[in-house]
Structures are given as structure tokens and as C-alpha cells.
Tab-separated table of C-alpha atoms and ligand atoms in Angstrom:
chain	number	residue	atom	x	y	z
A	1	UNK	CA	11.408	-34.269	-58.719
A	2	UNK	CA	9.245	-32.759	-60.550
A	3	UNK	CA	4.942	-32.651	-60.061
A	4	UNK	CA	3.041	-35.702	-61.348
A	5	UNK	CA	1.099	-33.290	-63.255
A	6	UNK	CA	3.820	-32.411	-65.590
A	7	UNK	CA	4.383	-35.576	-67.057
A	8	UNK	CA	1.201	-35.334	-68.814
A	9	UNK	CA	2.447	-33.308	-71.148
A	10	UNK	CA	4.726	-36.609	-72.528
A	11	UNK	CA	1.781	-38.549	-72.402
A	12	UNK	CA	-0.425	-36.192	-74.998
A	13	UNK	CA	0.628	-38.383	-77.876
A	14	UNK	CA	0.669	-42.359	-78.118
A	15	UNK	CA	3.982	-43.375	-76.298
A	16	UNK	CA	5.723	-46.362	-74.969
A	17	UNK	CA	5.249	-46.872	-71.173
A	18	UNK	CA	7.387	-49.240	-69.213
A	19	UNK	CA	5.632	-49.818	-65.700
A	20	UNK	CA	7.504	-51.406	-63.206
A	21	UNK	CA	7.356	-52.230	-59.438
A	22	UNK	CA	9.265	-54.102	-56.650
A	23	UNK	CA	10.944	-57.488	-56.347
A	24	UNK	CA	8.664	-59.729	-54.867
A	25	UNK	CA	5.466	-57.646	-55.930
A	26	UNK	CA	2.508	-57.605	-53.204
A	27	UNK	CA	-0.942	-56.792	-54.275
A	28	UNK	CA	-0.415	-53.293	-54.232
A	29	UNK	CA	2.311	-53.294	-56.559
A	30	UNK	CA	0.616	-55.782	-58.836
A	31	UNK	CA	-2.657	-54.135	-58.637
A	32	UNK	CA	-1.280	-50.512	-59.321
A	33	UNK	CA	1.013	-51.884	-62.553
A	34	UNK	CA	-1.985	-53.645	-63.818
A	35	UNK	CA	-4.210	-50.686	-63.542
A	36	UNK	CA	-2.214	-48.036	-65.207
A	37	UNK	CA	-1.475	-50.706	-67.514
A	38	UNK	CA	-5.128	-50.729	-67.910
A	39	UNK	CA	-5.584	-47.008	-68.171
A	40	UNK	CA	-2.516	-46.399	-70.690
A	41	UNK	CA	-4.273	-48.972	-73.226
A	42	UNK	CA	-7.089	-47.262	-73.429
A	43	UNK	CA	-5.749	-43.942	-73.809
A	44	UNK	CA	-4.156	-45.425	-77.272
A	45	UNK	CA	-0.444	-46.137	-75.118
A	46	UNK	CA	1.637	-49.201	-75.797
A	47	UNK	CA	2.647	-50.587	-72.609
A	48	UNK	CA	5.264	-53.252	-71.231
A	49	UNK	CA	3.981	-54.242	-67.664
A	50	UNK	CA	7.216	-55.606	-65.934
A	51	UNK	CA	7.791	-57.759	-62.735
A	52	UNK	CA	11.280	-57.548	-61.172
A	53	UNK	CA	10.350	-61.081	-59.674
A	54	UNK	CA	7.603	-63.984	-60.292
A	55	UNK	CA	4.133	-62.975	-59.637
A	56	UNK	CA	3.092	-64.902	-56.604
A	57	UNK	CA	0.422	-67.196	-56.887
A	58	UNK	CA	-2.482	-65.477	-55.373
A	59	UNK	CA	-2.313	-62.680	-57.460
A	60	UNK	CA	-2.302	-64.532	-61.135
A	61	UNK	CA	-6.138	-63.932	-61.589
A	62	UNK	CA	-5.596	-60.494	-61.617
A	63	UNK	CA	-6.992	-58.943	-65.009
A	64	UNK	CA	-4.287	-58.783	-67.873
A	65	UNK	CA	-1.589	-60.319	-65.340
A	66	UNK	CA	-0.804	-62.234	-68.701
A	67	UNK	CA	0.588	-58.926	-70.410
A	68	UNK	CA	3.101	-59.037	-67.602
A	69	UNK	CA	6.753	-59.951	-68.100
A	70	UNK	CA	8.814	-61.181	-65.213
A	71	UNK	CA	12.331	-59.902	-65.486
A	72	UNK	CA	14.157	-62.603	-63.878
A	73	UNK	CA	12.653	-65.163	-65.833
A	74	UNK	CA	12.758	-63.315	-69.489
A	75	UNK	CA	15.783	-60.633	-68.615
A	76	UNK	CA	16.474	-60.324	-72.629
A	77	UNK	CA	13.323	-59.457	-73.454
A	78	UNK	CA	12.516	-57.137	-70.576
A	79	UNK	CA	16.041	-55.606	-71.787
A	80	UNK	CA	14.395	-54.951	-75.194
A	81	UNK	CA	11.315	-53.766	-74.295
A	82	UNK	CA	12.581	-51.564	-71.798
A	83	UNK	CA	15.047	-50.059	-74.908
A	84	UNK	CA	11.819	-49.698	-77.233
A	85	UNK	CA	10.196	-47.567	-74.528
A	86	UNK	CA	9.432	-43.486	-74.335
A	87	UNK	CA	9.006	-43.484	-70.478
A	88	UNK	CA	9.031	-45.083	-67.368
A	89	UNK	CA	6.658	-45.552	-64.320
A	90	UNK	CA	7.978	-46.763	-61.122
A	91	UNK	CA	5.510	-48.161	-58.567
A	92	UNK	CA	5.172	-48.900	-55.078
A	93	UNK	CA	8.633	-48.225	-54.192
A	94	UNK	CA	11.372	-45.209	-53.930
A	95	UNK	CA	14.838	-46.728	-54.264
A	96	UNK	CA	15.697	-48.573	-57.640
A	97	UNK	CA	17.130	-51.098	-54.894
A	98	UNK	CA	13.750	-52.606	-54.559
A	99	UNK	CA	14.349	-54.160	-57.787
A	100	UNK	CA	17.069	-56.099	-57.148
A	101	UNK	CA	18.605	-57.709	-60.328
A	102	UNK	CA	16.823	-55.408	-62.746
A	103	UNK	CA	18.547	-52.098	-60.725
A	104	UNK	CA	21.417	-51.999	-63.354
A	105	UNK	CA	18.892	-52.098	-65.993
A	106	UNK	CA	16.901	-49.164	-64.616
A	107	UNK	CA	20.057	-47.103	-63.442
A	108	UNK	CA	21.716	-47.495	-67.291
A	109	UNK	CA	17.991	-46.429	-68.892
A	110	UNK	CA	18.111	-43.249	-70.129
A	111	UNK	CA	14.523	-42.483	-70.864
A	112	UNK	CA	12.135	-40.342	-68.065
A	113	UNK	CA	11.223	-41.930	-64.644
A	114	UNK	CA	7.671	-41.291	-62.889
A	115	UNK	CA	7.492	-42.218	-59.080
A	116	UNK	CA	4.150	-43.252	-57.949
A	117	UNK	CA	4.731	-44.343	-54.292
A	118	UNK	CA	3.644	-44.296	-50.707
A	119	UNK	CA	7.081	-45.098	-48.779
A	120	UNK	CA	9.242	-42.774	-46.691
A	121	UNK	CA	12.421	-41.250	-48.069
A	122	UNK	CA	12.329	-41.264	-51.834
A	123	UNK	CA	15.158	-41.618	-53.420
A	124	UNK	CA	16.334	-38.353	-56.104
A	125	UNK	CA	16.125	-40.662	-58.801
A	126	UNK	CA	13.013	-39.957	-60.552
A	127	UNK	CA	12.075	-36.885	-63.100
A	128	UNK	CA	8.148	-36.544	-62.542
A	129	UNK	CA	6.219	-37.982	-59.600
A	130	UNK	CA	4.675	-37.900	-56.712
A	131	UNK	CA	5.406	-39.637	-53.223
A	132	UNK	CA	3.272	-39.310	-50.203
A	133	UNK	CA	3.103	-41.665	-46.816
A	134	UNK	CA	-0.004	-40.257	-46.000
A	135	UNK	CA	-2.164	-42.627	-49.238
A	136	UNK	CA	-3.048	-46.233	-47.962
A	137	UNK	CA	-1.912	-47.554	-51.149
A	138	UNK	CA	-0.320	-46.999	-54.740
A	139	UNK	CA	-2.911	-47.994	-56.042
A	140	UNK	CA	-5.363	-45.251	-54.677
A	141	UNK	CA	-2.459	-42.898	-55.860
A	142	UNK	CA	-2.836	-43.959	-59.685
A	143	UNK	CA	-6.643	-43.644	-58.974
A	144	UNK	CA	-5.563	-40.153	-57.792
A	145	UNK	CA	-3.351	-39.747	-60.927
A	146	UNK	CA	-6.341	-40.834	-63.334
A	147	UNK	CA	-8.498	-38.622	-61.948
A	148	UNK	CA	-6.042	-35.795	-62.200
A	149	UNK	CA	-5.796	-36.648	-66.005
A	150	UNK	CA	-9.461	-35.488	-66.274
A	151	UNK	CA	-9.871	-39.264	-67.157
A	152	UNK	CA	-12.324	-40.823	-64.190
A	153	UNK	CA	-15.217	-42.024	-66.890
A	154	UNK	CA	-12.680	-44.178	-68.500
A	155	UNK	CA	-12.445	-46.240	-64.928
A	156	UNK	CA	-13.981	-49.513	-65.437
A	157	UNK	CA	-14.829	-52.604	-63.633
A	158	UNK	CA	-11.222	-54.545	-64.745
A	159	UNK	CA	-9.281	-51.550	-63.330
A	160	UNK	CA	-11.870	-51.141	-60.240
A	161	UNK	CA	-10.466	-55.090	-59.276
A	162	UNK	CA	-6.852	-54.048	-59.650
A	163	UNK	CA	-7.003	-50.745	-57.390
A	164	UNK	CA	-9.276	-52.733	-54.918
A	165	UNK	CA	-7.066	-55.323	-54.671
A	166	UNK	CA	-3.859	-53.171	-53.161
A	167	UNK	CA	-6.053	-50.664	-51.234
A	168	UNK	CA	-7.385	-53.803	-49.557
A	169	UNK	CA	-4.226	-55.702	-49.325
A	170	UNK	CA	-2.294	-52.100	-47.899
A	171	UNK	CA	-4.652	-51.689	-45.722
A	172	UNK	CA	-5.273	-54.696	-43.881
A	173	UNK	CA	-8.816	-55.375	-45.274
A	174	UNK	CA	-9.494	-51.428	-44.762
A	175	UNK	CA	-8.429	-51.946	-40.689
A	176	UNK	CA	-5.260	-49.919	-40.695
A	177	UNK	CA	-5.096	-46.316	-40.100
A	178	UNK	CA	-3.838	-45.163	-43.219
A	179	UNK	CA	-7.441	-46.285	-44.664
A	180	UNK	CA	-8.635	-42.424	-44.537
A	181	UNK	CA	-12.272	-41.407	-46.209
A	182	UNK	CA	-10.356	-41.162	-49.627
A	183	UNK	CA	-9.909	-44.750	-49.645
A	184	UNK	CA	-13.658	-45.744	-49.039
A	185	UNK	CA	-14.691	-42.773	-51.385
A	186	UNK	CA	-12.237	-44.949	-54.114
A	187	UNK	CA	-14.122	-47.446	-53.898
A	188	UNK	CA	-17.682	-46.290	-53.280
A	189	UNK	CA	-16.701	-44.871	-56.768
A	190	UNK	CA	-15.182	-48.084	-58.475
A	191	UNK	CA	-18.400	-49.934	-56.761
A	192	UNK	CA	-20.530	-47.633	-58.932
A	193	UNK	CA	-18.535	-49.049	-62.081
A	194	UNK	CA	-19.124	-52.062	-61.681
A	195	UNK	CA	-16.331	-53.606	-59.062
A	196	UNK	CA	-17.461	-56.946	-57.438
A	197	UNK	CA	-15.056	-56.592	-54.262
A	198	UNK	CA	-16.485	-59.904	-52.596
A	199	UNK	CA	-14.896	-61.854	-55.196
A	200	UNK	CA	-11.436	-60.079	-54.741
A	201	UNK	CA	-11.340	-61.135	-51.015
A	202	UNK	CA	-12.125	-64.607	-52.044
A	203	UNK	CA	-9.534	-64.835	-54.388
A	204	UNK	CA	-6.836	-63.654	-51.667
A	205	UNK	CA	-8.037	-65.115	-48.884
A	206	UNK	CA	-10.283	-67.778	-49.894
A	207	UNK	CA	-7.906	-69.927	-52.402
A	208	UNK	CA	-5.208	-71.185	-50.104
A	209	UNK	CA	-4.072	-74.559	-51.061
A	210	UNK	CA	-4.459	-77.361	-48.092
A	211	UNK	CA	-0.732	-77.066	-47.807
A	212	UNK	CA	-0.412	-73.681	-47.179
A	213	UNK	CA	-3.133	-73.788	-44.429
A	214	UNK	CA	-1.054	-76.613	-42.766
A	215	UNK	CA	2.229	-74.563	-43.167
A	216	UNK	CA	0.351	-71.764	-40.930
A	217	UNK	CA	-0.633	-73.846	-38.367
A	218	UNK	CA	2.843	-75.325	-38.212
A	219	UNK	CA	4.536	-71.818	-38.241
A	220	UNK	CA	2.098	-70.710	-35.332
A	221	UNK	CA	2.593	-73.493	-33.293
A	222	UNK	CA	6.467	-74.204	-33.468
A	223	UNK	CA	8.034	-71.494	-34.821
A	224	UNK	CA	6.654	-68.198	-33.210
A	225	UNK	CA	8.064	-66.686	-30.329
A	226	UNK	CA	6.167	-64.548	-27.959
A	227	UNK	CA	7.823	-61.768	-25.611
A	228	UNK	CA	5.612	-59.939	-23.806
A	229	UNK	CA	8.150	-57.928	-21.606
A	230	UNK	CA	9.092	-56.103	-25.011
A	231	UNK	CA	5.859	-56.388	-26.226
A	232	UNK	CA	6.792	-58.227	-28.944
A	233	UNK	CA	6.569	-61.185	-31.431
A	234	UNK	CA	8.630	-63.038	-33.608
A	235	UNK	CA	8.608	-65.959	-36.229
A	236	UNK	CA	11.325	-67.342	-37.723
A	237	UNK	CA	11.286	-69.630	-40.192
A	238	UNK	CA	14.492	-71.943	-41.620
A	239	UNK	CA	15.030	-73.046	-45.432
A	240	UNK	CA	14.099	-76.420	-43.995
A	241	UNK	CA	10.354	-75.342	-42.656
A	242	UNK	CA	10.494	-73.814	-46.294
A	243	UNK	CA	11.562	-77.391	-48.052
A	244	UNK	CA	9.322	-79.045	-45.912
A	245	UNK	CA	6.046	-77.434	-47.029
A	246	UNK	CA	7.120	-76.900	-50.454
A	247	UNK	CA	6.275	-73.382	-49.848
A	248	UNK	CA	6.206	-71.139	-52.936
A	249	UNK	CA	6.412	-67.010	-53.516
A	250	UNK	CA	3.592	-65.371	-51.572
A	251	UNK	CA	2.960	-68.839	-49.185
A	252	UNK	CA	4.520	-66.479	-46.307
A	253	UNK	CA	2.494	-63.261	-46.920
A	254	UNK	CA	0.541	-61.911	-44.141
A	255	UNK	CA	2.580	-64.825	-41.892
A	256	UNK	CA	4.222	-61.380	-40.048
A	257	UNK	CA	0.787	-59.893	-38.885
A	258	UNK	CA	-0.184	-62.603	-36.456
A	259	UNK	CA	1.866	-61.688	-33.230
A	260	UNK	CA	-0.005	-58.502	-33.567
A	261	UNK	CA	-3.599	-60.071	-32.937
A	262	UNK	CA	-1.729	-61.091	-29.150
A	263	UNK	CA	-3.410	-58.718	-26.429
A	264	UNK	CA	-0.436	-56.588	-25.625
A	265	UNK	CA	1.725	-57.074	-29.110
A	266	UNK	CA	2.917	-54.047	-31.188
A	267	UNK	CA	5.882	-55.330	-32.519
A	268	UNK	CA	6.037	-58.236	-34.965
A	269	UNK	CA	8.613	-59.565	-36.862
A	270	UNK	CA	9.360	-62.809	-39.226
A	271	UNK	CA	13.180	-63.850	-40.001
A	272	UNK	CA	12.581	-66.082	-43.033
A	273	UNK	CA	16.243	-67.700	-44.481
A	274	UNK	CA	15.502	-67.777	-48.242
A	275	UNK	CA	17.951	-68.933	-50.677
A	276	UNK	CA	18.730	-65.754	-51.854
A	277	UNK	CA	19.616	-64.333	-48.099
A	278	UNK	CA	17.964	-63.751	-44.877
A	279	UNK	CA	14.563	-61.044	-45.396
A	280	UNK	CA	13.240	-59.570	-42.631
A	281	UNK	CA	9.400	-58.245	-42.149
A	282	UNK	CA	8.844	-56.140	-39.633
A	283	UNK	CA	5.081	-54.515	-38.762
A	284	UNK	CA	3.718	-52.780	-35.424
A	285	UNK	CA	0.757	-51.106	-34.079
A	286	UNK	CA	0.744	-47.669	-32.904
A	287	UNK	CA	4.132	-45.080	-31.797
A	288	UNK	CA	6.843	-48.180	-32.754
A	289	UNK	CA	8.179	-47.093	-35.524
A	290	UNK	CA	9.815	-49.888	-37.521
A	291	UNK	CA	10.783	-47.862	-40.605
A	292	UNK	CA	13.253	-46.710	-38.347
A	293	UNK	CA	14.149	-50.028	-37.151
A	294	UNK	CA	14.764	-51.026	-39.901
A	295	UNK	CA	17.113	-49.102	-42.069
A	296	UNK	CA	19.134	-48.484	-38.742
A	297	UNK	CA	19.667	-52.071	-38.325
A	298	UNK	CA	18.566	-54.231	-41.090
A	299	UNK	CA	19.368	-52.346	-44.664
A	300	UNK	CA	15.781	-51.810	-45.178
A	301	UNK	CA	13.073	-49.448	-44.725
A	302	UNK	CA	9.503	-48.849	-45.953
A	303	UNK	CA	6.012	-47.667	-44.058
A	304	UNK	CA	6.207	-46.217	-39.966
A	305	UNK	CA	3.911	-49.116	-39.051
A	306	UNK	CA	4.983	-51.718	-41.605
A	307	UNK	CA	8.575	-52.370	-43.255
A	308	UNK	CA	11.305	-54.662	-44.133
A	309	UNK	CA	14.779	-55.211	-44.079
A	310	UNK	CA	17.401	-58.093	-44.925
A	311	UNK	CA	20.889	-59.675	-43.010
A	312	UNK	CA	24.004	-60.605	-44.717
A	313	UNK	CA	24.730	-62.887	-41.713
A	314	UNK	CA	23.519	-66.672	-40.697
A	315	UNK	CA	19.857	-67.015	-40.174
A	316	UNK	CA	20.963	-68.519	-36.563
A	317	UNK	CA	23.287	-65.234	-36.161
A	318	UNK	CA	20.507	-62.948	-37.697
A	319	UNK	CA	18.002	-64.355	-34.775
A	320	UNK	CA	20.886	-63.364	-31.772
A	321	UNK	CA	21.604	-60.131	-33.045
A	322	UNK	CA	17.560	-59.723	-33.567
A	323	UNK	CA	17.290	-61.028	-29.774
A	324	UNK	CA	19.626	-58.424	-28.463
A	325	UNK	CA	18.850	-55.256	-30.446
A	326	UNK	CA	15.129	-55.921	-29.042
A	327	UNK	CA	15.869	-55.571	-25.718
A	328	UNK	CA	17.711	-52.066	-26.689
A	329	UNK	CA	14.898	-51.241	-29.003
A	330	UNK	CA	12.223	-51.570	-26.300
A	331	UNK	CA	14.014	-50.088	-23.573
A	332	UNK	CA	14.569	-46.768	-25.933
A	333	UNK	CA	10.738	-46.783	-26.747
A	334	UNK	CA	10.454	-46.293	-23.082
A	335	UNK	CA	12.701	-44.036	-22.682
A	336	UNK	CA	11.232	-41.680	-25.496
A	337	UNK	CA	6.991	-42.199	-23.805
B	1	5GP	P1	7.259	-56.772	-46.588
B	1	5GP	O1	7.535	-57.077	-45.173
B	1	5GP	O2	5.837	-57.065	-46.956
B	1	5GP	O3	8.263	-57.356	-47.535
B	1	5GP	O4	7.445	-55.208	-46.758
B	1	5GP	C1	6.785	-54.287	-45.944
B	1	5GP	C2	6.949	-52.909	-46.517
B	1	5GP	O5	8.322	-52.506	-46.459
B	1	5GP	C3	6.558	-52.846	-47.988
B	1	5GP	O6	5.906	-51.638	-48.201
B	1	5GP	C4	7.871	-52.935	-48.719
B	1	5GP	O7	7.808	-52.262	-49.943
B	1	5GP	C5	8.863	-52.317	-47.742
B	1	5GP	N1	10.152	-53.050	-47.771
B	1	5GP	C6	10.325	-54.381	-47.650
B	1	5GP	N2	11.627	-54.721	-47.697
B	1	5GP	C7	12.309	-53.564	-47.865
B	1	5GP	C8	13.700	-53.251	-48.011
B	1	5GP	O8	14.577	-54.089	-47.977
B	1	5GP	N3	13.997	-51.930	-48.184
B	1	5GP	C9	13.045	-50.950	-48.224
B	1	5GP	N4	13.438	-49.691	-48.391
B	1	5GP	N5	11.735	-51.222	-48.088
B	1	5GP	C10	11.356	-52.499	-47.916
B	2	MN	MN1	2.080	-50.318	-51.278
């Protein structure tokens, strides 16, 4: 792959630019696409913003989220778009897997792909990019990237809410350790251009419906295991928990973090049986390395402290085999201090 800083060179003149990110997009992935999206308009670019999956519900304020196409609902027109464009940007993940049913589309286009990413193990698909674990966030990476453009005084208050909102989200409200000095620099900078950050927290964390609170309290209470001789925690939720709240794309985010607020907790994981198969979250705190965990067991991958995974098997069979690798998993950890 070649350095971020070539691809400039296909940018000098007005181009094309299809920006994409993962199935199920988080508020890093929407916050990066909508910022570059941001960026690439005012540098004179025609741009197709493009979610593999629905945008989830807390994130449809975000600024321009109506230029955004959603692939699964519009595939033909995401198909022509993608066919009109000069280039491609791929955000906030490595492995054209992440897509899911847009993959085929992206392994069959023919035009340059940029990685702009912050997960382990890219794969060699991409021309121009750059991938590092050590950024909090993609979305302090395409702050990186504009900056590296020579482009920082076209930064405004619109893109300021967009990179705020994934460095936040990525970061755990700027608690987690990959929130370094570069992060807070960021935004001391996008505070000086006019970014109202109170108002992004209360749009994420302030505008649950009534439903969803009452969905957390039912999760917490019936539905979360706690082990402390493996230091763990899990939650595992059934299509019928799902039916019974009426709980919609991004109801469940953040659900996973919880065991890891128990004294004595580094291990936290949430089995959720979607209609589409069973998807596994999996975060920690400290030396457990769940990246690890799980592409060795689960088909899935991501951050050291924070990754996911999925099971072709029954959510009941999913939860046994879960059970018993746990045991292994701890006793290993053990082994290895
Ligand atoms: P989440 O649990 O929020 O879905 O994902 C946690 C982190 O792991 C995110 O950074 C996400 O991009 C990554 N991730 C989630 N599921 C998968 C997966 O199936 N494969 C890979 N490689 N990464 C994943
Ligand atoms: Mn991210």
C-alpha cells in the first residue's frame, strides 16, 4: 500500500470520490465519511457518501447525513454511482468483509482504493492509505489527512461535529487509552472553529427514546451474566428480547461496555441473535486482548481492547461454546502473567 500522501496527486483536479465505511456504521465511521465528505465539497470534489447498512438512529442529525446513500436499501443506485466514480475511500475498516453485501461490489470496482483506518491487520487490498492502531479514531486520522493536504483553514464548525463525534464515540467519551494528546489537541483546534461539543453528547446520549431506556434496564437485570472467577461478563440477548422492545439499529450500542464498570471485570462480551446471524461484541480493559479472541474463535477481529466477531451456529449453541472457551481463555491469560 502505498503512503496516504500520494494519493493527492489524483485529487489535484475535481474528481469523483466514493467514501464508504462498515456495515452497521458507528459514529466513527459515520462521522469520518461525513467529514471528508465535507472536506471533498469544498475542495470543488463530487462525492457519493455510501452506507453499507442503515444509519442508526442516533446518528441521523449528523450534518449532510442526507447526502448519504444506504446500499442495502438503494443497491442500484449505489451500483451507479459507484461506476460514475474516479476513486475510492474506505473508512474505519481493513477487510472489504466489513461490508457485507456491498463486498462484491467493491471487489469487482476497478477504480483506486484509499484506506483510512485504525484496526489491526489490514488487508492488501487498498492502493494508497494509511492504517495505524495507535489513532483513537478515523476520524482524527482524516483530521490528520486534512491537515497533511495543507488544508486545516478550510476546517469548519459542520466538519468539527463530525470528527468530534467518532473521537468521542472511539474513545469512550475521551476515557480510553488510545485518547493520546493528539486527540484533545483535535479538538482544542475544532473548538477554536467553532465546534459546540456539548450538543454532540446530548444528541448521543441524551435522545434515547423511553423504550430504549427500559430495554437497558431489562438487559441489565435479566439478561447479564456475571463471572468473577474469569473476570468476566456477559449479555446475551435472544431475537425475542429484540421483538419485545421493538429494538431498532444502534438500540444495542454501548449495551457491551457495562460488565466492565463491575469492580474486578476486564472482559465483556454481548451474544445478540439477529436475524441475519449471531454477532458477537467483545471489549476488555487492560493486557486481555480480544482482537485475538476473536478472529481465533469467532471470525472477527478489530481493536486489542475492543472487537467483534460472529457464529454460524444456534444462539443457544453460540452461548455453550462461549461458556467453555472462557474458562480456556482465562486460564491461558494466567498462564501468560
Ligand atoms: P462492535 O462490537 O462495536 O461491532 O465492534 C467493535 C470493533 O471491532 C469495531 O472497531 C469494529 O469495526 C470491529 N469489528 C466488529 N465486528 C467485526 C468483525 O466481524 N470482523 C472484524 N475484522 N472486525 C470487527
Ligand atoms: Mn473507529
Amino acid at each position: 500500500m502505498k503512503n496516504i500522501k500520494e494519493c493527492l496527486d489524483l485529487l489535484a483536479q475535481p474528481k469523483t470520490i466514493f467514501i464508504t465505511t462498515h456495515h452497521k456504521p458507528d459514529g466513527d465511521a459515520i462521522g469520518s465519511m461525513m467529514a471528508l465528505a465535507h472536506y471533498f465539497l469544498k475542495k470543488g470534489h463530487n462525492v457519493h457518501p455510501v452506507s453499507p447498512s442503515e444509519v442508526p438512529d442516533f446518528l441521523t442529525w449528523i450534518p449532510g447525513i442526507e447526502l448519504a446513500m444506504n446500499y442495502e436499501a438503494e443497491p442500484k443506485l449505489v451500483e451507479k454511482v459507484l461506476a460514475s466514480s474516479d476513486i475510492i475511500f474506505c473508512l474505519d475498516f481493513n477487510d472489504l468483509s466489513r461490508v457485507k453485501s456491498m463486498e462484491s461490489l467493491l471487489l469487482g470496482a476497478t477504480q483506486p482504493k484509499v484506506l483510512i483506518d485504525h484496526h489491526m491487520f489490514p488487508k492488501p487490498t487498498f492502493e494508497y492509505g494509511e492504517s495505524d492502531t495507535g489513532k483513537s479514531s478515523t476520524c482524527e486520522m482524516v483530521y490528520d489527512f486534512i491537515n497533511l493536504a495543507g488544508d486545516n483553514e478550510l476546517i469548519d464548525a459542520q466538519m468539527g461535529t463530525c470528527l468530534y463525534t467518532g473521537a468521542m464515540t472511539d474513545t469512550g467519551s475521551f476515557r480510553f487509552p488510545a485518547c493520546t494528546a493528539s486527540v484533545h489537541h483535535m479538538i482544542a483546534d475544532l473548538m477554536r472553529k467553532g465546534l459546540k461539543h456539548s450538543v454532540i453528547h446530548e444528541e448521543i446520549y441524551d435522545a434515547w427514546s423511553a423504550r430504549r431506556m427500559k430495554f437497558l434496564g431489562y438487559i441489565l437485570h435479566q439478561k447479564m451474566d456475571i463471572f468473577p472467577e474469569y473476570n468476566a461478563g456477559l449479555i446475551c440477548i435472544s431475537q425475542q428480547d429484540l421483538d419485545l422492545f421493538d429494538v431498532r439499529t444502534g438500540d444495542t450500542e454501548g449495551l457491551v461496555n457495562y460488565p466492565l464498570s463491575i469492580a474486578g471485570i476486564n472482559f465483556a462480551t454481548l451474544i445478540i441473535e439477529r436475524k441475519d446471524g449471531i454477532k458477537m461484541s467483545f471489549r476488555s480493559k487492560g493486557n486481555v486482548d480480544v482482537n485475538s479472541f476473536a478472529r481465533e474463535h469467532f471470525n472477527g477481529g478489530g481493536h486489542f481492547n475492543a472487537s467483534g466477531g460472529q457464529s454460524s451456529q444456534s444462539f443457544l449453541e453460540t452461548i455453550v461454546r462461549f461458556k467453555q472457551i472462557l474458562s480456556e481463555f482465562h486460564a491461558q491469560l494466567n498462564n501468560n502473567n
